[in-house]
Amino acid sequence: MKEKKPRKRTSLKDLAERLGVSIATVSRALRNSHEVGDELKARVQALAKELNYRPNPFAQSLRKEAPHIIGVIVPNLVTHYFAAVLDGIEDYCQNLGYSVLSANSHESYLRESKAIDNFIDMHVEGVICCLAQDTVDYTPFEHLREMGIPLVFFARTCMEDEFSQVVGNGDVAAQEAVQHLIDEGARRIAFIGGPNTLNMVTRRKHGYLQALRDNRIPIDRNLVCCDKIDFDTARNNTIKLLKSEHRPDAILAFNDIITYAAFDAIKACGLRIPDDVAIIGFTDGDSAAFVTPRLSAIMDQARVQGLKAGELLMRAINGDQKVYREVVPMILRTRESSERA
């Protein structure tokens, strides 16, 4: 099979060469200037449409070279984890003269796709992305590849053979956390996660299950709840578990939203933490140390992940075509919510 060549962005120069006119003439025609005849205007605009020409708003506003810009897409910018990742990306890239534009997908594939389209229109030099929870169609990322726009994934990833990625060792961290819960006396440990379509969820669930197998604790599928990443959904699912006939005596929660939803649900059911139900969550925020009881947490090292993602994107922008997989180790910090006297 003949290898498909990358599809490059069409420039004013490309249009001018195809039509045999100057770049200035093409620019005037696209701006509908009276200095260009109607027939030539129509030819220029038709070719621009055929070749999917997209104007660069930054180049249009500046006489000199356009600024160096990268785009970052996160599922939920208000959470500490994604804000900390973005902080790391900005620090790394801005030190190299790049500006960072961020977009919030709000866990929506449609918004994620629109953000990619907007970034293409803005002529960004590269994109860093964490998948929205309902993303199962990777066509927008294939378009970036075809156009030769570097892309790096972090945390929630896909197309691992084609794009570099930065992830945490969630499987190892989950296994260590469950082992701690077992050592503290827990035997009915629930896992409350996000959608199974996310490889980040499956990695952490794998570590949870492996710890149970290693300790010869029977796996109860009723204690595994993988659903939408949403506070109310996670809270309701946790309450159902806690009101079941064989309720869990410990919980491992997938991320900060689910962690605090489960934490709230335990208290809403009048149960004591950790005496009735112990809990550990994947959360990088300082708030884990200030709730009552203080929350045991698996620290993502989110800012480090952001720095690594920025580094990998800069390598790609500078011509490095190797696909990298950086694993940032997570840190388990046990506190009162899982330590039983």
CSV table of C-alpha atoms in Angstrom, one decimal:
chain,number,residue,atom,x,y,z
A,1,MET,CA,0.0,0.0,0.0
A,2,LYS,CA,1.4,3.4,-1.0
A,3,GLU,CA,2.2,5.5,2.1
A,4,LYS,CA,-0.1,8.5,2.5
A,5,LYS,CA,1.7,11.8,2.6
A,6,PRO,CA,0.9,14.3,5.4
A,7,ARG,CA,-1.6,16.9,4.3
A,8,LYS,CA,-0.1,20.3,4.9
A,9,ARG,CA,-1.9,23.5,5.5
A,10,THR,CA,-2.5,25.6,2.4
A,11,SER,CA,-0.7,28.9,2.4
A,12,LEU,CA,-1.1,32.1,0.4
A,13,LYS,CA,2.0,31.2,-1.4
A,14,ASP,CA,0.5,27.9,-2.5
A,15,LEU,CA,-2.5,29.6,-3.9
A,16,ALA,CA,-0.4,32.3,-5.6
A,17,GLU,CA,1.8,29.6,-7.3
A,18,ARG,CA,-1.2,27.6,-8.5
A,19,LEU,CA,-2.8,30.7,-10.1
A,20,GLY,CA,0.3,32.3,-11.4
A,21,VAL,CA,-0.2,35.6,-9.5
A,22,SER,CA,1.5,37.4,-6.6
A,23,ILE,CA,0.8,36.6,-3.0
A,24,ALA,CA,-0.4,40.2,-2.5
A,25,THR,CA,-3.0,39.7,-5.3
A,26,VAL,CA,-4.3,36.5,-3.6
A,27,SER,CA,-4.5,38.3,-0.3
A,28,ARG,CA,-6.5,41.2,-1.8
A,29,ALA,CA,-8.8,38.8,-3.6
A,30,LEU,CA,-9.6,36.9,-0.4
A,31,ARG,CA,-10.3,40.3,1.3
A,32,ASN,CA,-12.7,41.1,-1.6
A,33,SER,CA,-10.6,44.2,-2.5
A,34,HIS,CA,-11.8,46.4,-5.3
A,35,GLU,CA,-8.2,46.3,-6.6
A,36,VAL,CA,-8.8,42.8,-8.0
A,37,GLY,CA,-11.2,42.0,-10.8
A,38,ASP,CA,-14.4,39.9,-10.2
A,39,GLU,CA,-13.2,37.1,-12.4
A,40,LEU,CA,-9.9,36.7,-10.6
A,41,LYS,CA,-11.6,37.1,-7.2
A,42,ALA,CA,-13.9,34.2,-8.0
A,43,ARG,CA,-10.9,32.0,-9.2
A,44,VAL,CA,-8.9,32.7,-6.0
A,45,GLN,CA,-11.8,32.1,-3.7
A,46,ALA,CA,-12.8,28.9,-5.5
A,47,LEU,CA,-9.3,27.5,-5.2
A,48,ALA,CA,-9.0,28.5,-1.6
A,49,LYS,CA,-12.2,26.6,-0.8
A,50,GLU,CA,-11.0,23.6,-2.8
A,51,LEU,CA,-7.7,23.4,-1.0
A,52,ASN,CA,-9.3,24.2,2.4
A,53,TYR,CA,-7.3,27.4,2.9
A,54,ARG,CA,-7.6,28.8,6.4
A,55,PRO,CA,-6.4,32.4,7.1
A,56,ASN,CA,-4.0,32.9,10.0
A,57,PRO,CA,-5.6,35.6,12.2
A,58,PHE,CA,-2.3,36.3,14.0
A,59,ALA,CA,-0.4,36.7,10.8
A,60,GLN,CA,-3.1,39.0,9.5
A,61,SER,CA,-2.8,41.3,12.5
A,62,LEU,CA,1.0,41.5,12.5
A,63,ARG,CA,3.4,42.7,9.8
A,64,LYS,CA,6.2,40.5,11.1
A,65,GLU,CA,6.3,36.8,11.8
A,66,ALA,CA,3.3,35.4,13.7
A,67,PRO,CA,3.8,34.6,17.4
A,68,HIS,CA,4.6,31.0,18.4
A,69,ILE,CA,1.5,29.5,19.8
A,70,ILE,CA,0.4,26.0,21.1
A,71,GLY,CA,-3.0,24.8,22.0
A,72,VAL,CA,-4.0,22.8,25.1
A,73,ILE,CA,-7.3,20.9,25.6
A,74,VAL,CA,-8.4,19.7,29.0
A,75,PRO,CA,-11.7,18.1,30.1
A,76,ASN,CA,-12.3,20.3,33.2
A,77,LEU,CA,-10.2,23.3,33.8
A,78,VAL,CA,-11.6,24.1,37.2
A,79,THR,CA,-10.1,20.9,38.9
A,80,HIS,CA,-6.8,21.2,40.6
A,81,TYR,CA,-5.3,18.4,38.5
A,82,PHE,CA,-5.9,20.0,35.1
A,83,ALA,CA,-5.0,23.5,36.4
A,84,ALA,CA,-1.7,22.1,37.7
A,85,VAL,CA,-0.9,20.3,34.4
A,86,LEU,CA,-1.6,23.5,32.5
A,87,ASP,CA,0.7,25.4,34.9
A,88,GLY,CA,3.5,23.0,34.0
A,89,ILE,CA,2.9,23.2,30.3
A,90,GLU,CA,2.9,27.0,30.4
A,91,ASP,CA,6.1,27.2,32.4
A,92,TYR,CA,8.0,25.0,30.1
A,93,CYS,CA,6.7,26.4,26.8
A,94,GLN,CA,6.7,30.1,27.7
A,95,ASN,CA,10.4,29.8,28.7
A,96,LEU,CA,11.0,28.9,25.1
A,97,GLY,CA,9.0,31.8,23.7
A,98,TYR,CA,5.7,30.1,23.1
A,99,SER,CA,2.3,31.4,24.1
A,100,VAL,CA,-0.3,28.8,25.4
A,101,LEU,CA,-4.0,28.9,24.5
A,102,SER,CA,-6.2,26.6,26.6
A,103,ALA,CA,-9.6,25.2,25.8
A,104,ASN,CA,-12.0,23.4,28.1
A,105,SER,CA,-13.8,20.5,26.5
A,106,HIS,CA,-16.2,20.1,29.5
A,107,GLU,CA,-15.9,16.3,29.0
A,108,SER,CA,-17.5,16.7,25.6
A,109,TYR,CA,-16.3,15.1,22.3
A,110,LEU,CA,-18.1,17.8,20.3
A,111,ARG,CA,-16.4,20.7,22.2
A,112,GLU,CA,-13.1,18.9,22.0
A,113,SER,CA,-13.4,18.6,18.2
A,114,LYS,CA,-14.4,22.2,17.9
A,115,ALA,CA,-11.4,23.2,20.0
A,116,ILE,CA,-9.1,21.3,17.6
A,117,ASP,CA,-10.8,23.0,14.6
A,118,ASN,CA,-10.3,26.4,16.2
A,119,PHE,CA,-6.6,25.7,16.9
A,120,ILE,CA,-6.1,24.7,13.3
A,121,ASP,CA,-7.7,28.0,12.2
A,122,MET,CA,-5.3,29.8,14.6
A,123,HIS,CA,-2.3,28.1,13.0
A,124,VAL,CA,-1.0,26.7,16.3
A,125,GLU,CA,2.4,25.0,16.1
A,126,GLY,CA,1.3,22.0,18.2
A,127,VAL,CA,-1.5,20.7,20.5
A,128,ILE,CA,-1.5,19.0,23.9
A,129,CYS,CA,-4.7,17.1,24.8
A,130,CYS,CA,-6.3,15.0,27.5
A,131,LEU,CA,-9.3,13.1,26.1
A,132,ALA,CA,-12.9,14.0,27.0
A,133,GLN,CA,-14.6,11.1,28.8
A,134,ASP,CA,-17.0,10.5,25.9
A,135,THR,CA,-14.4,10.5,23.1
A,136,VAL,CA,-14.3,7.3,21.1
A,137,ASP,CA,-13.9,8.8,17.6
A,138,TYR,CA,-10.3,9.8,17.0
A,139,THR,CA,-10.8,11.4,13.6
A,140,PRO,CA,-9.9,15.0,14.7
A,141,PHE,CA,-6.5,13.7,15.9
A,142,GLU,CA,-5.9,11.9,12.6
A,143,HIS,CA,-6.6,15.3,10.9
A,144,LEU,CA,-3.9,16.9,13.0
A,145,ARG,CA,-1.5,14.1,12.0
A,146,GLU,CA,-2.3,14.5,8.3
A,147,MET,CA,-1.7,18.2,8.5
A,148,GLY,CA,1.7,17.7,10.1
A,149,ILE,CA,0.6,19.4,13.4
A,150,PRO,CA,2.5,17.9,16.4
A,151,LEU,CA,0.2,16.4,19.1
A,152,VAL,CA,1.0,15.0,22.6
A,153,PHE,CA,-1.5,13.4,24.8
A,154,PHE,CA,-1.4,13.3,28.6
A,155,ALA,CA,-3.3,11.2,31.3
A,156,ARG,CA,-6.2,10.0,29.0
A,157,THR,CA,-4.6,8.9,25.8
A,158,CYS,CA,-5.2,7.1,22.5
A,159,MET,CA,-3.3,6.1,19.3
A,160,GLU,CA,-0.2,5.3,21.4
A,161,ASP,CA,1.7,4.1,18.4
A,162,GLU,CA,1.4,7.4,16.6
A,163,PHE,CA,1.5,10.2,19.3
A,164,SER,CA,3.7,10.8,22.3
A,165,GLN,CA,2.1,10.6,25.7
A,166,VAL,CA,2.6,11.5,29.3
A,167,VAL,CA,0.9,9.2,31.8
A,168,GLY,CA,1.1,8.3,35.5
A,169,ASN,CA,1.7,4.8,36.7
A,170,GLY,CA,-1.9,4.5,37.8
A,171,ASP,CA,-1.9,0.7,37.8
A,172,VAL,CA,1.0,0.5,40.2
A,173,ALA,CA,-0.4,3.3,42.4
A,174,ALA,CA,-3.8,1.7,42.6
A,175,GLN,CA,-2.3,-1.6,43.6
A,176,GLU,CA,-0.2,0.0,46.3
A,177,ALA,CA,-3.3,1.9,47.6
A,178,VAL,CA,-5.4,-1.3,47.8
A,179,GLN,CA,-2.6,-3.1,49.5
A,180,HIS,CA,-2.5,-0.4,52.1
A,181,LEU,CA,-6.3,-0.8,52.7
A,182,ILE,CA,-5.9,-4.5,53.0
A,183,ASP,CA,-3.1,-4.1,55.5
A,184,GLU,CA,-5.4,-1.9,57.5
A,185,GLY,CA,-8.0,-4.6,57.7
A,186,ALA,CA,-10.3,-3.9,54.7
A,187,ARG,CA,-11.7,-6.9,52.8
A,188,ARG,CA,-14.6,-5.5,50.8
A,189,ILE,CA,-12.9,-2.8,48.8
A,190,ALA,CA,-14.9,-0.9,46.1
A,191,PHE,CA,-13.5,0.8,43.0
A,192,ILE,CA,-15.4,3.8,41.8
A,193,GLY,CA,-14.2,4.9,38.4
A,194,GLY,CA,-15.0,6.7,35.2
A,195,PRO,CA,-16.0,5.2,31.8
A,196,ASN,CA,-14.3,2.0,30.8
A,197,THR,CA,-13.6,3.5,27.4
A,198,LEU,CA,-10.8,5.6,29.0
A,199,ASN,CA,-7.5,3.7,29.2
A,200,MET,CA,-6.7,5.7,32.3
A,201,VAL,CA,-9.7,4.0,34.0
A,202,THR,CA,-8.7,0.5,32.9
A,203,ARG,CA,-5.1,1.0,34.1
A,204,ARG,CA,-6.2,2.0,37.6
A,205,LYS,CA,-8.8,-0.7,37.7
A,206,HIS,CA,-6.2,-3.3,36.7
A,207,GLY,CA,-4.0,-2.3,39.7
A,208,TYR,CA,-7.0,-2.6,42.0
A,209,LEU,CA,-7.9,-6.0,40.8
A,210,GLN,CA,-4.3,-7.2,40.9
A,211,ALA,CA,-4.0,-6.3,44.5
A,212,LEU,CA,-7.1,-8.3,45.3
A,213,ARG,CA,-5.7,-11.3,43.4
A,214,ASP,CA,-2.3,-11.1,45.1
A,215,ASN,CA,-4.1,-11.2,48.5
A,216,ARG,CA,-6.5,-14.0,47.5
A,217,ILE,CA,-9.5,-11.8,48.1
A,218,PRO,CA,-12.5,-12.8,45.9
A,219,ILE,CA,-13.4,-10.2,43.3
A,220,ASP,CA,-16.9,-9.0,43.7
A,221,ARG,CA,-18.1,-7.3,40.5
A,222,ASN,CA,-20.8,-5.5,42.5
A,223,LEU,CA,-18.1,-3.5,44.1
A,224,VAL,CA,-16.7,-2.2,40.8
A,225,CYS,CA,-18.6,0.8,39.6
A,226,CYS,CA,-17.4,2.6,36.4
A,227,ASP,CA,-19.7,5.4,35.3
A,228,LYS,CA,-19.7,9.0,34.2
A,229,ILE,CA,-17.2,11.3,35.7
A,230,ASP,CA,-19.6,13.6,37.5
A,231,PHE,CA,-20.0,14.5,41.1
A,232,ASP,CA,-23.7,13.7,41.5
A,233,THR,CA,-23.5,10.5,39.5
A,234,ALA,CA,-20.5,9.3,41.6
A,235,ARG,CA,-22.2,10.3,44.9
A,236,ASN,CA,-25.5,8.5,44.0
A,237,ASN,CA,-23.6,5.4,43.0
A,238,THR,CA,-21.6,5.4,46.2
A,239,ILE,CA,-24.8,5.8,48.3
A,240,LYS,CA,-26.2,2.7,46.5
A,241,LEU,CA,-23.1,0.7,47.3
A,242,LEU,CA,-23.2,1.8,51.0
A,243,LYS,CA,-26.9,0.9,51.3
A,244,SER,CA,-26.5,-2.5,49.7
A,245,GLU,CA,-26.7,-5.7,51.8
A,246,HIS,CA,-22.9,-6.3,51.7
A,247,ARG,CA,-21.6,-2.8,51.7
A,248,PRO,CA,-17.9,-2.1,51.1
A,249,ASP,CA,-15.6,-1.4,54.0
A,250,ALA,CA,-13.2,0.7,51.9
A,251,ILE,CA,-13.2,2.7,48.6
A,252,LEU,CA,-10.6,3.5,46.0
A,253,ALA,CA,-11.8,6.5,44.0
A,254,PHE,CA,-10.7,7.2,40.4
A,255,ASN,CA,-10.1,11.0,40.5
A,256,ASP,CA,-10.7,14.1,42.6
A,257,ILE,CA,-14.3,14.6,41.5
A,258,ILE,CA,-15.2,11.1,42.3
A,259,THR,CA,-13.1,11.1,45.5
A,260,TYR,CA,-15.0,14.0,47.0
A,261,ALA,CA,-18.3,12.7,45.8
A,262,ALA,CA,-17.6,9.3,47.6
A,263,PHE,CA,-16.3,11.1,50.7
A,264,ASP,CA,-19.5,13.2,50.9
A,265,ALA,CA,-21.7,10.1,50.3
A,266,ILE,CA,-20.1,8.2,53.2
A,267,LYS,CA,-20.9,11.1,55.5
A,268,ALA,CA,-24.4,11.5,54.1
A,269,CYS,CA,-25.1,7.8,55.1
A,270,GLY,CA,-24.0,8.5,58.7
A,271,LEU,CA,-21.0,6.2,58.4
A,272,ARG,CA,-17.6,6.9,60.0
A,273,ILE,CA,-14.4,7.4,58.1
A,274,PRO,CA,-12.3,5.2,58.4
A,275,ASP,CA,-13.9,3.0,61.1
A,276,ASP,CA,-16.9,2.0,58.9
A,277,VAL,CA,-15.6,2.9,55.5
A,278,ALA,CA,-12.0,3.8,54.6
A,279,ILE,CA,-11.3,5.8,51.5
A,280,ILE,CA,-8.3,6.7,49.3
A,281,GLY,CA,-8.6,8.9,46.2
A,282,PHE,CA,-6.5,9.9,43.2
A,283,THR,CA,-6.3,13.6,43.9
A,284,ASP,CA,-3.4,16.1,43.8
A,285,GLY,CA,-5.0,19.0,45.6
A,286,ASP,CA,-3.9,20.5,48.9
A,287,SER,CA,-7.5,20.3,50.1
A,288,ALA,CA,-7.1,16.6,50.8
A,289,ALA,CA,-5.1,17.5,53.9
A,290,PHE,CA,-7.7,19.9,55.2
A,291,VAL,CA,-10.9,17.9,55.1
A,292,THR,CA,-12.1,16.0,58.2
A,293,PRO,CA,-10.8,13.4,58.5
A,294,ARG,CA,-7.7,14.2,56.4
A,295,LEU,CA,-7.9,12.3,53.2
A,296,SER,CA,-5.4,9.7,52.0
A,297,ALA,CA,-4.5,10.5,48.5
A,298,ILE,CA,-2.5,9.3,45.5
A,299,MET,CA,-0.7,12.3,44.3
A,300,ASP,CA,-0.6,12.6,40.5
A,301,GLN,CA,2.4,15.0,40.3
A,302,ALA,CA,0.3,16.9,37.8
A,303,ARG,CA,2.7,19.8,37.3
A,304,VAL,CA,5.5,17.4,36.5
A,305,GLN,CA,3.2,15.8,33.9
A,306,GLY,CA,2.6,19.2,32.4
A,307,LEU,CA,6.3,19.9,32.2
A,308,LYS,CA,6.9,16.6,30.5
A,309,ALA,CA,4.1,17.1,28.0
A,310,GLY,CA,5.5,20.5,27.1
A,311,GLU,CA,9.0,19.0,26.6
A,312,LEU,CA,7.7,16.3,24.3
A,313,LEU,CA,5.7,18.8,22.2
A,314,MET,CA,8.7,21.0,21.8
A,315,ARG,CA,10.7,18.0,20.6
A,316,ALA,CA,8.1,17.2,18.0
A,317,ILE,CA,7.9,20.9,16.9
A,318,ASN,CA,11.6,20.9,16.4
A,319,GLY,CA,11.4,17.9,14.1
A,320,ASP,CA,11.8,14.8,16.4
A,321,GLN,CA,9.5,12.2,14.9
A,322,LYS,CA,10.0,9.6,17.6
A,323,VAL,CA,7.0,8.5,19.6
A,324,TYR,CA,7.7,8.8,23.4
A,325,ARG,CA,5.9,7.4,26.4
A,326,GLU,CA,6.8,9.2,29.6
A,327,VAL,CA,5.6,7.7,32.9
A,328,VAL,CA,5.5,10.0,35.9
A,329,PRO,CA,5.4,8.0,39.2
A,330,MET,CA,2.6,8.7,41.5
A,331,ILE,CA,3.0,9.1,45.3
A,332,LEU,CA,0.7,7.5,47.9
A,333,ARG,CA,0.2,9.7,51.0
A,334,THR,CA,-1.8,7.9,53.7
A,335,ARG,CA,-3.7,10.0,56.2
A,336,GLU,CA,-6.6,9.6,58.6
A,337,SER,CA,-9.2,8.4,56.1
A,338,SER,CA,-7.5,5.1,55.6
A,339,GLU,CA,-5.4,4.5,58.7
A,340,ARG,CA,-7.3,2.5,61.3
A,341,ALA,CA,-6.1,2.4,64.8
